[in-house]
PDB file of C-alpha atoms in Angstrom:
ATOM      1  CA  UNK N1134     187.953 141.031 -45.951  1.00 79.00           C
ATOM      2  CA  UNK N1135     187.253 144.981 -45.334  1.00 89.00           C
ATOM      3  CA  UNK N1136     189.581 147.617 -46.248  1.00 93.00           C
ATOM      4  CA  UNK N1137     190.031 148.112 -43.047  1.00 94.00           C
ATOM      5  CA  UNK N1138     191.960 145.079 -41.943  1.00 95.00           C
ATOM      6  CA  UNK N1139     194.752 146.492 -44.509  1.00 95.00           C
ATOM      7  CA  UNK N1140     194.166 150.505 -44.744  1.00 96.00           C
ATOM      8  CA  UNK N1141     193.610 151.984 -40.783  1.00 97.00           C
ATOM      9  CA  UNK N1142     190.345 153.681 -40.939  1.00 97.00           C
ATOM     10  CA  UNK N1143     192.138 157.149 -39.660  1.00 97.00           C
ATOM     11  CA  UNK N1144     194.145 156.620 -42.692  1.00 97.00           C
ATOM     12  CA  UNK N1145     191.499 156.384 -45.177  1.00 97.00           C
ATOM     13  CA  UNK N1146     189.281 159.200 -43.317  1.00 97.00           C
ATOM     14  CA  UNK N1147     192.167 161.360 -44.047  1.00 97.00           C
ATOM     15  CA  UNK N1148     192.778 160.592 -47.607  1.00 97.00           C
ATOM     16  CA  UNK N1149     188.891 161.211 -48.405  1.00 98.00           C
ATOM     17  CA  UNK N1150     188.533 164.416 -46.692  1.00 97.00           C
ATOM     18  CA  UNK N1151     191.739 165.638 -48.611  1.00 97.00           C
ATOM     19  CA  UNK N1152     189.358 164.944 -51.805  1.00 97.00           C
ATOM     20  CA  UNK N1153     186.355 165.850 -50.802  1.00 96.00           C
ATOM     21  CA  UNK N1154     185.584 168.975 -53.477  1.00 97.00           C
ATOM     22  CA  UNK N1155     185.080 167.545 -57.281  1.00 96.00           C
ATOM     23  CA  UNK N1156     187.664 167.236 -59.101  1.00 96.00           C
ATOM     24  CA  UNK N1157     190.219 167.273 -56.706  1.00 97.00           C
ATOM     25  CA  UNK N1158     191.004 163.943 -56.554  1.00 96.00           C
ATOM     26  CA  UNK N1159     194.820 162.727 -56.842  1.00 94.00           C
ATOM     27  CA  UNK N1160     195.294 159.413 -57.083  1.00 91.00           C
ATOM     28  CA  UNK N1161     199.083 159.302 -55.936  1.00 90.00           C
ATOM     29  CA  UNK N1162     198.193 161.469 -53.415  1.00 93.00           C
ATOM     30  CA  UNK N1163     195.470 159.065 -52.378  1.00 94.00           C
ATOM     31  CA  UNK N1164     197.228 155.802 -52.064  1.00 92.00           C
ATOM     32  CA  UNK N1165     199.776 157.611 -50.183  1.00 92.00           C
ATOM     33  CA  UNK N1166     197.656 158.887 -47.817  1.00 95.00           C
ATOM     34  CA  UNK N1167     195.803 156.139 -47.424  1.00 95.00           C
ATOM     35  CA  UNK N1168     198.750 154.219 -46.814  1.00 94.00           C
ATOM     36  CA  UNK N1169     197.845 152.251 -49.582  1.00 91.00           C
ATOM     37  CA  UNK N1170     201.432 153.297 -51.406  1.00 88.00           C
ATOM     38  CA  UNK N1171     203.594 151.798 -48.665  1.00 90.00           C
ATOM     39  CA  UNK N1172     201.565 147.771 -49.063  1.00 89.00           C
ATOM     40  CA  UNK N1173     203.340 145.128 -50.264  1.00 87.00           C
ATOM     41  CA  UNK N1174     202.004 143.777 -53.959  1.00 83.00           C
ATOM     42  CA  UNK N1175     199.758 141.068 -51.909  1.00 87.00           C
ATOM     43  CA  UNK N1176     198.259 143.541 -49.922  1.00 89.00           C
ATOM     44  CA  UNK N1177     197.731 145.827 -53.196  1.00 86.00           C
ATOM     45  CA  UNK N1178     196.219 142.974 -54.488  1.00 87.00           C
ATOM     46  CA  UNK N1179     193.755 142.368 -51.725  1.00 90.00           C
ATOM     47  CA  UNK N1180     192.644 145.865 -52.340  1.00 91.00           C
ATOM     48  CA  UNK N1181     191.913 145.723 -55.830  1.00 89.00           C
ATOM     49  CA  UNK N1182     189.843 142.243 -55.240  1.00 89.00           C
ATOM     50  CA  UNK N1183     187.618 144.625 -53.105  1.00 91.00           C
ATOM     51  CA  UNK N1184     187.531 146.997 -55.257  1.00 90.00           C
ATOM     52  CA  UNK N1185     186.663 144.557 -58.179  1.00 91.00           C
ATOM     53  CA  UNK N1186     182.568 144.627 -57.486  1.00 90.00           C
ATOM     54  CA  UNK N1187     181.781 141.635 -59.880  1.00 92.00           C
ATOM     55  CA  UNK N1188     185.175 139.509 -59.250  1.00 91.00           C
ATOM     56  CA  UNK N1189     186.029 139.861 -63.180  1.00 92.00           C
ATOM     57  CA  UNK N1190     189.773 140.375 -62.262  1.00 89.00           C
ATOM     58  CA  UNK N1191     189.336 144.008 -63.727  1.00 91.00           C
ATOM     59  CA  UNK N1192     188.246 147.000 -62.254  1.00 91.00           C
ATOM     60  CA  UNK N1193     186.175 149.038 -65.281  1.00 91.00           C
ATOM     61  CA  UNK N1194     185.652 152.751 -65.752  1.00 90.00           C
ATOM     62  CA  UNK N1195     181.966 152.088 -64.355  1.00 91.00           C
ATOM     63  CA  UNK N1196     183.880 150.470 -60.810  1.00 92.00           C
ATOM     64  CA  UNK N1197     185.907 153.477 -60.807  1.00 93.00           C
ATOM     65  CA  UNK N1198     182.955 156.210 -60.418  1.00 95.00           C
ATOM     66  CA  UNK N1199     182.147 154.426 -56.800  1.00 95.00           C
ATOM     67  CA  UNK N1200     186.182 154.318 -56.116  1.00 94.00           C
ATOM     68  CA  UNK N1201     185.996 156.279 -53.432  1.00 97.00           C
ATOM     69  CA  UNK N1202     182.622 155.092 -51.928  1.00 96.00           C
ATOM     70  CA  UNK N1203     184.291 151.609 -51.393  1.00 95.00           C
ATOM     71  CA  UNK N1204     186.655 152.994 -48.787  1.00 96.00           C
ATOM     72  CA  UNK N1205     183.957 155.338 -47.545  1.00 96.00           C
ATOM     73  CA  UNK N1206     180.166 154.993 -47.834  1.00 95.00           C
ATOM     74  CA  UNK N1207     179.755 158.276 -47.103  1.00 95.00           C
ATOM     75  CA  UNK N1208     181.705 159.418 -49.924  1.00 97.00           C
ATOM     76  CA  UNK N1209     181.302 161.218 -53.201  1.00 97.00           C
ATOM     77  CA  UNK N1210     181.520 159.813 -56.448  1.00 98.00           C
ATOM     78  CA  UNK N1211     184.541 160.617 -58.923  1.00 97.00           C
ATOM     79  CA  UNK N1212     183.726 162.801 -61.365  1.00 97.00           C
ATOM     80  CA  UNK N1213     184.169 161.148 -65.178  1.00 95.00           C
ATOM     81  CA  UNK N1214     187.463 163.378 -65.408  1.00 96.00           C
ATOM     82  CA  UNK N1215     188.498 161.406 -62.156  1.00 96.00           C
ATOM     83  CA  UNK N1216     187.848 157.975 -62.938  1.00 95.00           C
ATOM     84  CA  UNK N1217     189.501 158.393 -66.567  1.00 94.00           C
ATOM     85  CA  UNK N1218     192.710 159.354 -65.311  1.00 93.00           C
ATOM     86  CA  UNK N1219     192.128 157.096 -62.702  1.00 91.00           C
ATOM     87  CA  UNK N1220     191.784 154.152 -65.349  1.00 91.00           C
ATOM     88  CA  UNK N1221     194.385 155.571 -67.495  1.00 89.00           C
ATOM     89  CA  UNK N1222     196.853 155.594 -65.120  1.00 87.00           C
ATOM     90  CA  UNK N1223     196.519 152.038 -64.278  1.00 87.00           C
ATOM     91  CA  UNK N1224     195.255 150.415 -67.548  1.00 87.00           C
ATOM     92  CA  UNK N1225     197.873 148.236 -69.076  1.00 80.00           C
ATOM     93  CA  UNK N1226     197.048 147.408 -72.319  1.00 85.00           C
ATOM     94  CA  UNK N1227     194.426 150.257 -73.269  1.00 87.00           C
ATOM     95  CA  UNK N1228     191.968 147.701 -73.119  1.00 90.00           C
ATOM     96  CA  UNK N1229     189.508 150.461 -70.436  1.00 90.00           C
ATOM     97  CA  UNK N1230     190.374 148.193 -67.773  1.00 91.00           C
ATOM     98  CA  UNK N1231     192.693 147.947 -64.851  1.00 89.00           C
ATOM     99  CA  UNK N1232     193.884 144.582 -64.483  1.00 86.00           C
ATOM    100  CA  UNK N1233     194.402 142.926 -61.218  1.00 76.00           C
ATOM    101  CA  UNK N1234     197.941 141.375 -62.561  1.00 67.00           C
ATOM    102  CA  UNK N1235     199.338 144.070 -64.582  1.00 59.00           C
ATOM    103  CA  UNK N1236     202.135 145.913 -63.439  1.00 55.00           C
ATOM    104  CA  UNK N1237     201.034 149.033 -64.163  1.00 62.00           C
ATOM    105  CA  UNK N1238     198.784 148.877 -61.145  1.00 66.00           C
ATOM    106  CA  UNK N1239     202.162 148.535 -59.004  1.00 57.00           C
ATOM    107  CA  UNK N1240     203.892 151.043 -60.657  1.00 62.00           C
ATOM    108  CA  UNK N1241     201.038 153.848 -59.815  1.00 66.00           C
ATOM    109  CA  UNK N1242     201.509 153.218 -56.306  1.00 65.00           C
ATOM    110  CA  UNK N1243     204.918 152.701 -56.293  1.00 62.00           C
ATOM    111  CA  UNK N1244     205.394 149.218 -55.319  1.00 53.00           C
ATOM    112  CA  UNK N1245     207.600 146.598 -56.108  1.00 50.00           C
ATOM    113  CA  UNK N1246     206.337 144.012 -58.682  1.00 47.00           C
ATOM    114  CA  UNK N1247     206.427 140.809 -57.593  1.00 48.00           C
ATOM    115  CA  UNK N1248     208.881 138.269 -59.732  1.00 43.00           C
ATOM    116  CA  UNK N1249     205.842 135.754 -59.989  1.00 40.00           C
ATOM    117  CA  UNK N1250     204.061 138.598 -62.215  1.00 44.00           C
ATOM    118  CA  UNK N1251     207.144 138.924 -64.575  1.00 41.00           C
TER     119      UNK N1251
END
């Protein structure tokens, strides 16, 4: 599965270019242009399993440096600033990791958490 067969590629184009310059990276404005704000929880979840390079369920502050290079090859990395807010936004438990079933991750992006993760 590519991020493409969820996120259109116009979509995430547009979402990088609006981040281009360090440090200007906004992760709520991200997922929303990306579309990624508007998925439902399984879709949201399919994304983070790409995201997660070594399948550990979590997505570390290490993953998060190449965050935008997994939509985008082409991309730039996140700046340490970046990818800390980044993880603090989404980390549950303060444990420097985002976990795939925590509802934190859902609540950054504005989607519904699903009842069979409550």
């Amino acid at each position: 599965m590519s991020l493409t067969s969820i996120l259109s590629a116009e979509a995430i184009e547009n979402a990088i270019k609006d981040c281009q310059a360090p440090d200007s990276f906004c992760y709520k404005k991200f997922f929303q242009l990306c579309g990624l704000s508007k998925k439902s929880p399984k879709e949201v979840q399919d994304v983070f399993r790409i995201l997660d390079d070594d399948d550990s369920g979590f997505i570390e502050e290490q993953e998060l440096k190449f965050f935008l290079q997994k939509f985008s090859p082409g991309a730039r990395l996140l700046t340490e600033k970046e990818a800390k807010t980044l993880l603090l936004a989404g980390d549950d438990d303060s444990d420097g990791k985002i976990g795939v079933q925590g509802e934190k991750i859902f609540l950054i992006l504005n989607v519904t958490v699903p009842e069979l993760l409550l």
